Short mmCIF file of C-alpha atoms in Angstrom, two decimals:
data_model
loop_
_atom_site.label_atom_id
_atom_site.label_comp_id
_atom_site.label_asym_id
_atom_site.label_seq_id
_atom_site.Cartn_x
_atom_site.Cartn_y
_atom_site.Cartn_z
CA MET Y 1 -226.33 -95.37 5.04
CA LEU Y 2 -227.23 -97.76 7.86
CA ALA Y 3 -224.37 -98.63 10.21
CA SER Y 4 -224.06 -100.15 13.66
CA PRO Y 5 -222.93 -97.79 16.49
CA LEU Y 6 -219.63 -99.70 16.76
CA ALA Y 7 -219.06 -99.42 13.01
CA LYS Y 8 -219.71 -95.66 13.13
CA ARG Y 9 -217.21 -95.19 15.94
CA LEU Y 10 -214.54 -97.33 14.23
CA ALA Y 11 -215.10 -95.48 10.96
CA GLN Y 12 -214.65 -92.13 12.68
CA GLN Y 13 -211.43 -93.27 14.36
CA GLY Y 14 -210.04 -94.73 11.14
CA GLY Y 15 -211.05 -91.90 8.80
CA ILE Y 16 -213.48 -94.01 6.79
CA ASP Y 17 -216.32 -92.34 4.85
CA LEU Y 18 -219.38 -94.55 5.39
CA SER Y 19 -221.07 -93.24 2.26
CA GLY Y 20 -218.47 -95.05 0.18
CA LEU Y 21 -219.05 -98.48 1.75
CA ARG Y 22 -221.46 -101.29 0.99
CA GLY Y 23 -222.57 -103.11 4.13
CA SER Y 24 -222.51 -106.89 4.49
CA GLY Y 25 -224.94 -106.99 7.41
CA PRO Y 26 -228.73 -107.47 7.33
CA ASN Y 27 -230.45 -105.10 4.89
CA GLY Y 28 -227.09 -103.74 3.79
CA ARG Y 29 -226.14 -102.55 7.29
CA ILE Y 30 -222.46 -101.65 7.73
CA VAL Y 31 -220.87 -103.73 10.49
CA LYS Y 32 -217.45 -103.96 12.19
CA SER Y 33 -215.99 -106.39 9.61
CA ASP Y 34 -216.80 -103.93 6.81
CA ILE Y 35 -214.79 -101.18 8.53
CA GLU Y 36 -211.87 -103.52 9.19
CA ALA Y 37 -211.86 -104.57 5.54
CA ALA Y 38 -211.89 -100.93 4.42
CA LEU Y 39 -208.93 -100.14 6.68
CA LYS Y 40 -206.89 -102.95 5.10
CA SER Y 41 -207.71 -101.79 1.58
CA PRO Y 42 -205.46 -99.16 -0.04
CA TYR Y 43 -208.65 -97.54 -1.28
CA GLY Y 44 -210.48 -97.78 2.03
CA ARG Y 45 -210.11 -94.18 3.16
CA VAL Y 46 -212.61 -92.33 0.97
CA GLN Y 47 -212.29 -88.56 0.64
CA GLN Y 48 -214.91 -86.55 2.50
CA PRO Y 49 -217.40 -84.51 0.48
CA GLN Y 50 -216.34 -80.90 -0.18
CA GLU Y 51 -218.98 -79.49 2.20
CA SER Y 52 -217.82 -81.75 5.06
CA ARG Y 53 -214.16 -80.83 4.53
CA ALA Y 54 -215.02 -77.16 4.68
CA LEU Y 55 -216.57 -77.64 8.10
CA THR Y 56 -213.90 -79.87 9.61
CA GLN Y 57 -210.61 -78.64 8.17
CA PRO Y 58 -208.92 -75.57 9.68
CA SER Y 59 -208.43 -72.59 7.42
CA ALA Y 60 -204.69 -72.44 8.12
CA PRO Y 61 -202.54 -74.74 5.96
CA GLN Y 62 -201.42 -77.90 7.73
CA ARG Y 63 -198.09 -79.64 7.24
CA ALA Y 64 -198.66 -82.89 5.37
CA PRO Y 65 -197.26 -86.09 6.89
CA ALA Y 66 -194.01 -87.27 5.34
CA PRO Y 67 -194.55 -89.94 2.67
CA PHE Y 68 -193.95 -93.48 3.87
CA LYS Y 69 -190.65 -95.02 2.85
CA SER Y 70 -190.70 -98.70 2.06
CA LEU Y 71 -188.27 -100.95 3.90
CA GLU Y 72 -186.71 -101.95 0.59
CA SER Y 73 -185.95 -98.28 -0.23
CA GLN Y 74 -184.10 -98.13 3.09
CA GLY Y 75 -181.89 -101.12 2.38
CA ILE Y 76 -183.96 -103.98 3.86
CA ARG Y 77 -183.93 -106.95 1.48
CA PRO Y 78 -187.24 -108.58 0.49
CA GLY Y 79 -187.83 -111.95 2.14
CA THR Y 80 -185.72 -111.13 5.21
CA TYR Y 81 -188.69 -110.22 7.44
CA ASP Y 82 -192.25 -111.27 8.30
CA LEU Y 83 -194.98 -108.65 7.99
CA VAL Y 84 -197.56 -108.72 10.80
CA PRO Y 85 -200.76 -106.91 9.64
CA LEU Y 86 -201.84 -103.88 11.68
CA ASP Y 87 -205.09 -104.27 13.57
CA LEU Y 88 -207.47 -101.34 14.14
CA MET Y 89 -206.04 -100.54 17.60
CA ARG Y 90 -202.46 -100.34 16.35
CA LYS Y 91 -203.52 -98.17 13.38
CA THR Y 92 -205.43 -95.81 15.66
CA ILE Y 93 -202.51 -95.55 18.10
CA ALA Y 94 -200.08 -94.84 15.26
CA LYS Y 95 -202.34 -92.15 13.80
CA ARG Y 96 -203.04 -90.38 17.09
CA MET Y 97 -199.46 -90.47 18.37
CA THR Y 98 -198.07 -89.23 15.06
CA GLU Y 99 -200.51 -86.33 15.03
CA SER Y 100 -199.78 -85.48 18.68
CA PHE Y 101 -195.99 -85.57 18.28
CA ARG Y 102 -196.18 -83.51 15.08
CA ASP Y 103 -198.82 -80.94 16.03
CA VAL Y 104 -198.43 -80.36 19.79
CA PRO Y 105 -195.50 -78.13 20.90
CA HIS Y 106 -194.23 -80.28 23.75
CA PHE Y 107 -191.36 -80.28 26.23
CA PRO Y 108 -190.33 -82.51 29.17
CA LEU Y 109 -189.70 -81.70 32.84
CA THR Y 110 -188.04 -84.29 35.08
CA ILE Y 111 -187.79 -84.48 38.85
CA ASP Y 112 -186.34 -87.02 41.31
CA ILE Y 113 -188.57 -87.90 44.27
CA GLU Y 114 -187.67 -89.83 47.42
CA ILE Y 115 -190.28 -92.53 48.02
CA ASP Y 116 -189.19 -94.25 51.24
CA ALA Y 117 -192.04 -92.65 53.22
CA LEU Y 118 -194.51 -93.66 50.52
CA LEU Y 119 -193.26 -97.26 50.50
CA LYS Y 120 -193.52 -97.41 54.30
CA ALA Y 121 -197.08 -96.01 54.26
CA ARG Y 122 -198.08 -98.44 51.50
CA GLY Y 123 -196.70 -101.40 53.47
CA GLU Y 124 -198.54 -100.36 56.63
CA ILE Y 125 -201.83 -99.88 54.78
CA ASN Y 126 -201.60 -103.27 53.09
CA LYS Y 127 -200.61 -104.99 56.32
CA ARG Y 128 -203.46 -103.44 58.28
CA PHE Y 129 -206.21 -103.79 55.70
CA GLY Y 130 -204.99 -106.79 53.69
CA ASP Y 131 -207.56 -109.08 55.29
CA SER Y 132 -210.27 -106.80 53.86
CA GLY Y 133 -208.97 -107.33 50.34
CA VAL Y 134 -207.15 -103.97 50.16
CA ARG Y 135 -203.94 -104.09 48.14
CA ILE Y 136 -202.57 -100.63 47.37
CA SER Y 137 -199.84 -100.22 44.75
CA VAL Y 138 -197.34 -97.43 44.23
CA ASN Y 139 -199.22 -96.64 41.02
CA ASP Y 140 -202.48 -96.18 42.97
CA MET Y 141 -200.76 -93.69 45.26
CA CYS Y 142 -199.28 -91.84 42.27
CA ILE Y 143 -202.77 -91.54 40.74
CA LYS Y 144 -204.10 -90.03 43.95
CA ALA Y 145 -201.11 -87.69 44.34
CA ALA Y 146 -201.40 -86.51 40.72
CA ALA Y 147 -205.12 -85.82 41.14
CA LEU Y 148 -204.53 -83.78 44.30
CA ALA Y 149 -201.65 -81.88 42.66
CA LEU Y 150 -203.89 -80.99 39.70
CA LYS Y 151 -206.45 -79.57 42.10
CA LEU Y 152 -203.75 -77.70 44.03
CA VAL Y 153 -202.44 -76.20 40.77
CA PRO Y 154 -205.72 -76.00 38.80
CA GLU Y 155 -204.24 -74.10 35.85
CA SER Y 156 -202.27 -77.25 35.00
CA ASN Y 157 -205.44 -79.35 34.72
CA ALA Y 158 -206.28 -77.93 31.32
CA SER Y 159 -206.65 -78.53 27.58
CA TYR Y 160 -205.91 -76.35 24.58
CA THR Y 161 -208.72 -75.34 22.22
CA PRO Y 162 -208.59 -72.72 19.43
CA ASP Y 163 -211.17 -70.71 21.37
CA GLY Y 164 -209.35 -70.72 24.71
CA ILE Y 165 -207.84 -72.85 27.46
CA ALA Y 166 -210.33 -75.30 28.99
CA GLN Y 167 -209.72 -75.57 32.74
CA HIS Y 168 -211.27 -78.80 33.99
CA HIS Y 169 -213.39 -79.09 37.13
CA HIS Y 170 -212.13 -82.56 38.05
CA ALA Y 171 -208.91 -84.56 37.81
CA ASP Y 172 -209.89 -87.42 35.49
CA ILE Y 173 -206.76 -89.55 35.32
CA ALA Y 174 -206.15 -91.80 32.30
CA VAL Y 175 -203.71 -94.62 33.10
CA ALA Y 176 -201.88 -96.46 30.32
CA VAL Y 177 -202.44 -100.23 30.32
CA ALA Y 178 -200.53 -102.59 28.02
CA VAL Y 179 -202.83 -104.89 26.04
CA PRO Y 180 -202.11 -107.23 23.11
CA HIS Y 181 -201.08 -105.16 20.06
CA GLY Y 182 -201.03 -101.80 21.84
CA LEU Y 183 -201.93 -99.55 24.74
CA ILE Y 184 -205.19 -98.26 26.10
CA ALA Y 185 -205.75 -95.71 28.87
CA PRO Y 186 -208.86 -96.32 31.00
CA ILE Y 187 -209.86 -93.41 33.22
CA ILE Y 188 -210.27 -92.95 36.96
CA TRP Y 189 -212.97 -90.28 36.94
CA GLN Y 190 -212.84 -87.53 39.59
CA ALA Y 191 -209.81 -89.20 41.16
CA GLU Y 192 -209.37 -86.34 43.62
CA THR Y 193 -212.62 -87.38 45.35
CA LYS Y 194 -211.69 -91.05 45.81
CA GLY Y 195 -209.72 -92.85 48.50
CA LEU Y 196 -206.79 -95.14 47.80
CA ALA Y 197 -208.85 -98.29 48.30
CA GLN Y 198 -211.45 -97.19 45.73
CA ILE Y 199 -208.76 -96.12 43.24
CA SER Y 200 -207.03 -99.49 43.67
CA HIS Y 201 -210.27 -101.41 43.16
CA GLU Y 202 -211.28 -99.39 40.07
CA MET Y 203 -207.81 -99.60 38.53
CA ALA Y 204 -207.61 -103.39 38.97
CA ASP Y 205 -211.06 -103.79 37.40
CA LEU Y 206 -210.30 -101.45 34.48
CA ALA Y 207 -206.93 -103.09 33.77
CA LYS Y 208 -208.45 -106.57 33.74
CA ARG Y 209 -211.29 -105.60 31.43
CA ALA Y 210 -208.87 -103.66 29.19
CA LYS Y 211 -206.80 -106.81 28.67
CA ASP Y 212 -210.01 -108.78 28.04
CA LYS Y 213 -211.15 -106.10 25.54
CA LYS Y 214 -214.33 -105.46 27.53
CA LEU Y 215 -214.01 -101.73 28.20
CA LYS Y 216 -216.81 -99.41 27.14
CA PRO Y 217 -215.83 -96.33 25.06
CA GLU Y 218 -216.83 -93.98 27.87
CA GLU Y 219 -214.30 -95.72 30.13
CA TYR Y 220 -211.28 -94.76 28.01
CA GLN Y 221 -212.35 -91.71 25.99
CA GLY Y 222 -211.77 -88.31 27.57
CA GLY Y 223 -209.92 -87.56 30.78
CA THR Y 224 -207.80 -84.53 31.65
CA PHE Y 225 -204.36 -86.00 32.46
CA SER Y 226 -202.40 -89.18 31.68
CA ILE Y 227 -200.05 -91.45 33.62
CA SER Y 228 -197.71 -94.03 32.10
CA ASN Y 229 -195.82 -96.15 34.64
CA MET Y 230 -192.96 -98.25 33.26
CA GLY Y 231 -191.15 -98.43 36.58
CA MET Y 232 -192.64 -101.87 37.13
CA LEU Y 233 -190.76 -102.96 33.99
CA GLY Y 234 -187.46 -101.66 35.32
CA ILE Y 235 -187.34 -98.49 33.20
CA LYS Y 236 -185.56 -95.79 35.19
CA SER Y 237 -186.58 -92.67 33.26
CA PHE Y 238 -188.52 -91.91 30.08
CA ALA Y 239 -190.81 -89.34 28.45
CA SER Y 240 -194.20 -90.07 26.87
CA ILE Y 241 -196.13 -88.57 23.96
CA ILE Y 242 -199.05 -86.36 25.01
CA ASN Y 243 -202.46 -88.02 24.78
CA GLU Y 244 -204.65 -85.25 23.35
CA PRO Y 245 -206.61 -83.35 24.56
CA HIS Y 246 -204.64 -83.65 27.82
CA GLY Y 247 -202.27 -80.82 28.67
CA MET Y 248 -199.71 -83.17 30.27
CA ILE Y 249 -198.71 -86.80 30.55
CA MET Y 250 -196.67 -88.16 33.46
CA SER Y 251 -194.02 -90.87 32.97
CA ILE Y 252 -193.09 -92.77 36.15
CA GLY Y 253 -189.80 -94.64 36.36
CA ALA Y 254 -188.55 -97.33 38.71
CA GLY Y 255 -187.61 -96.50 42.27
CA ASP Y 256 -184.10 -97.57 43.21
CA LYS Y 257 -181.51 -96.92 45.89
CA ARG Y 258 -179.44 -93.80 45.15
CA PRO Y 259 -177.03 -91.59 47.08
CA VAL Y 260 -178.57 -88.32 48.32
CA VAL Y 261 -177.19 -85.41 50.34
CA ARG Y 262 -178.84 -84.59 53.67
CA ASN Y 263 -177.43 -81.95 56.00
CA ASP Y 264 -174.22 -81.90 53.96
CA ALA Y 265 -173.77 -85.65 54.46
CA LEU Y 266 -174.26 -88.56 52.08
CA ALA Y 267 -177.19 -90.88 52.67
CA ILE Y 268 -179.04 -93.61 50.77
CA ALA Y 269 -182.68 -93.18 49.72
CA THR Y 270 -185.12 -94.87 47.36
CA VAL Y 271 -185.55 -92.39 44.52
CA MET Y 272 -188.05 -92.38 41.65
CA SER Y 273 -187.61 -90.26 38.50
CA VAL Y 274 -190.79 -88.66 37.17
CA THR Y 275 -191.13 -86.79 33.87
CA VAL Y 276 -194.09 -84.75 32.67
CA THR Y 277 -194.39 -83.97 28.98
CA CYS Y 278 -196.25 -80.65 28.69
CA ASP Y 279 -198.26 -79.02 25.92
CA HIS Y 280 -196.59 -75.59 25.85
CA ARG Y 281 -199.80 -73.99 24.62
CA VAL Y 282 -201.37 -74.88 27.98
CA VAL Y 283 -198.63 -75.60 30.52
CA ASP Y 284 -195.44 -73.55 30.40
CA GLY Y 285 -192.27 -74.35 32.31
CA ALA Y 286 -193.18 -72.48 35.49
CA LEU Y 287 -196.63 -74.04 35.64
CA GLY Y 288 -195.29 -77.53 34.97
CA ALA Y 289 -192.69 -77.05 37.72
CA ALA Y 290 -195.43 -75.92 40.15
CA PHE Y 291 -197.40 -79.08 39.40
CA LEU Y 292 -194.35 -81.31 39.94
CA LYS Y 293 -193.57 -79.55 43.22
CA ALA Y 294 -197.11 -80.24 44.43
CA PHE Y 295 -196.94 -83.85 43.25
CA ARG Y 296 -193.64 -84.40 45.06
CA SER Y 297 -195.06 -82.94 48.27
CA PHE Y 298 -197.78 -85.62 48.33
CA ILE Y 299 -195.41 -88.47 47.41
CA GLU Y 300 -192.76 -87.55 49.98
CA ASP Y 301 -195.38 -86.91 52.68
CA PRO Y 302 -198.18 -89.41 51.89
CA MET Y 303 -200.12 -88.44 55.05
CA ALA Y 304 -200.91 -85.17 53.25
CA MET Y 305 -203.15 -87.16 50.87
CA LEU Y 306 -205.53 -87.77 53.78
CA LEU Y 307 -206.19 -84.07 54.43
#
């Protein structure tokens, strides 16, 4: 069955069997609109042939998703709401996050980090190099610190596979970006090798093109670690769902003034809460704590990122 590369990728993400579709493109070619129509149809997801299922399904029995309950069965009266159709992105996000939350044994670790030194360093960098177009954000510095921490604790930069734990050579950091109707996580590849200015430039470019829906698949598929920063929205602390195949995802909250104890005396510091959600098959509690300790060391002493 002829299908465009985009249609093949969308069909794979949405669980559509191309052999059961009739294309509307030239010479019967299956195009994007055909896949979108199949996703909206209750009969769109065609069962795979028996031979294909034997190759792709694990031998161990899998827990079936709970059946969907209609709003009416839960006491919502018909006509009291508007139904906004799901687009392909929202359907894909729902499918992947449900599978991750259900199938990955996960747990959170949270740490509070003082960021006054980081804020001071950021201000000095932007003041000195602002005329050159450099504008570093706290998020850029967190990306760099996470990449360096992953290299310092390499066992944490890993993914689970049935055949063993894959330990990655580079820290490829996927960063969540809010776009209309969902989230997408473009990747800073080999972030440990890049300076703050390059990370800032790449992140600004990726975020803009993500919102314009101009990212290429290779710019958001893959990666070894995820960051979700909701601090800029005022969220103080939260935990995220793991983005498979990553072994961890970091949730960054807002920095605010809090009382701290120094030398047995109260002081005021700007503190940021950070949570990592860990895949327990890959990162246990001790390993996750070692990663957070390394991450905090770079955030609280940003000069260490230059070494």
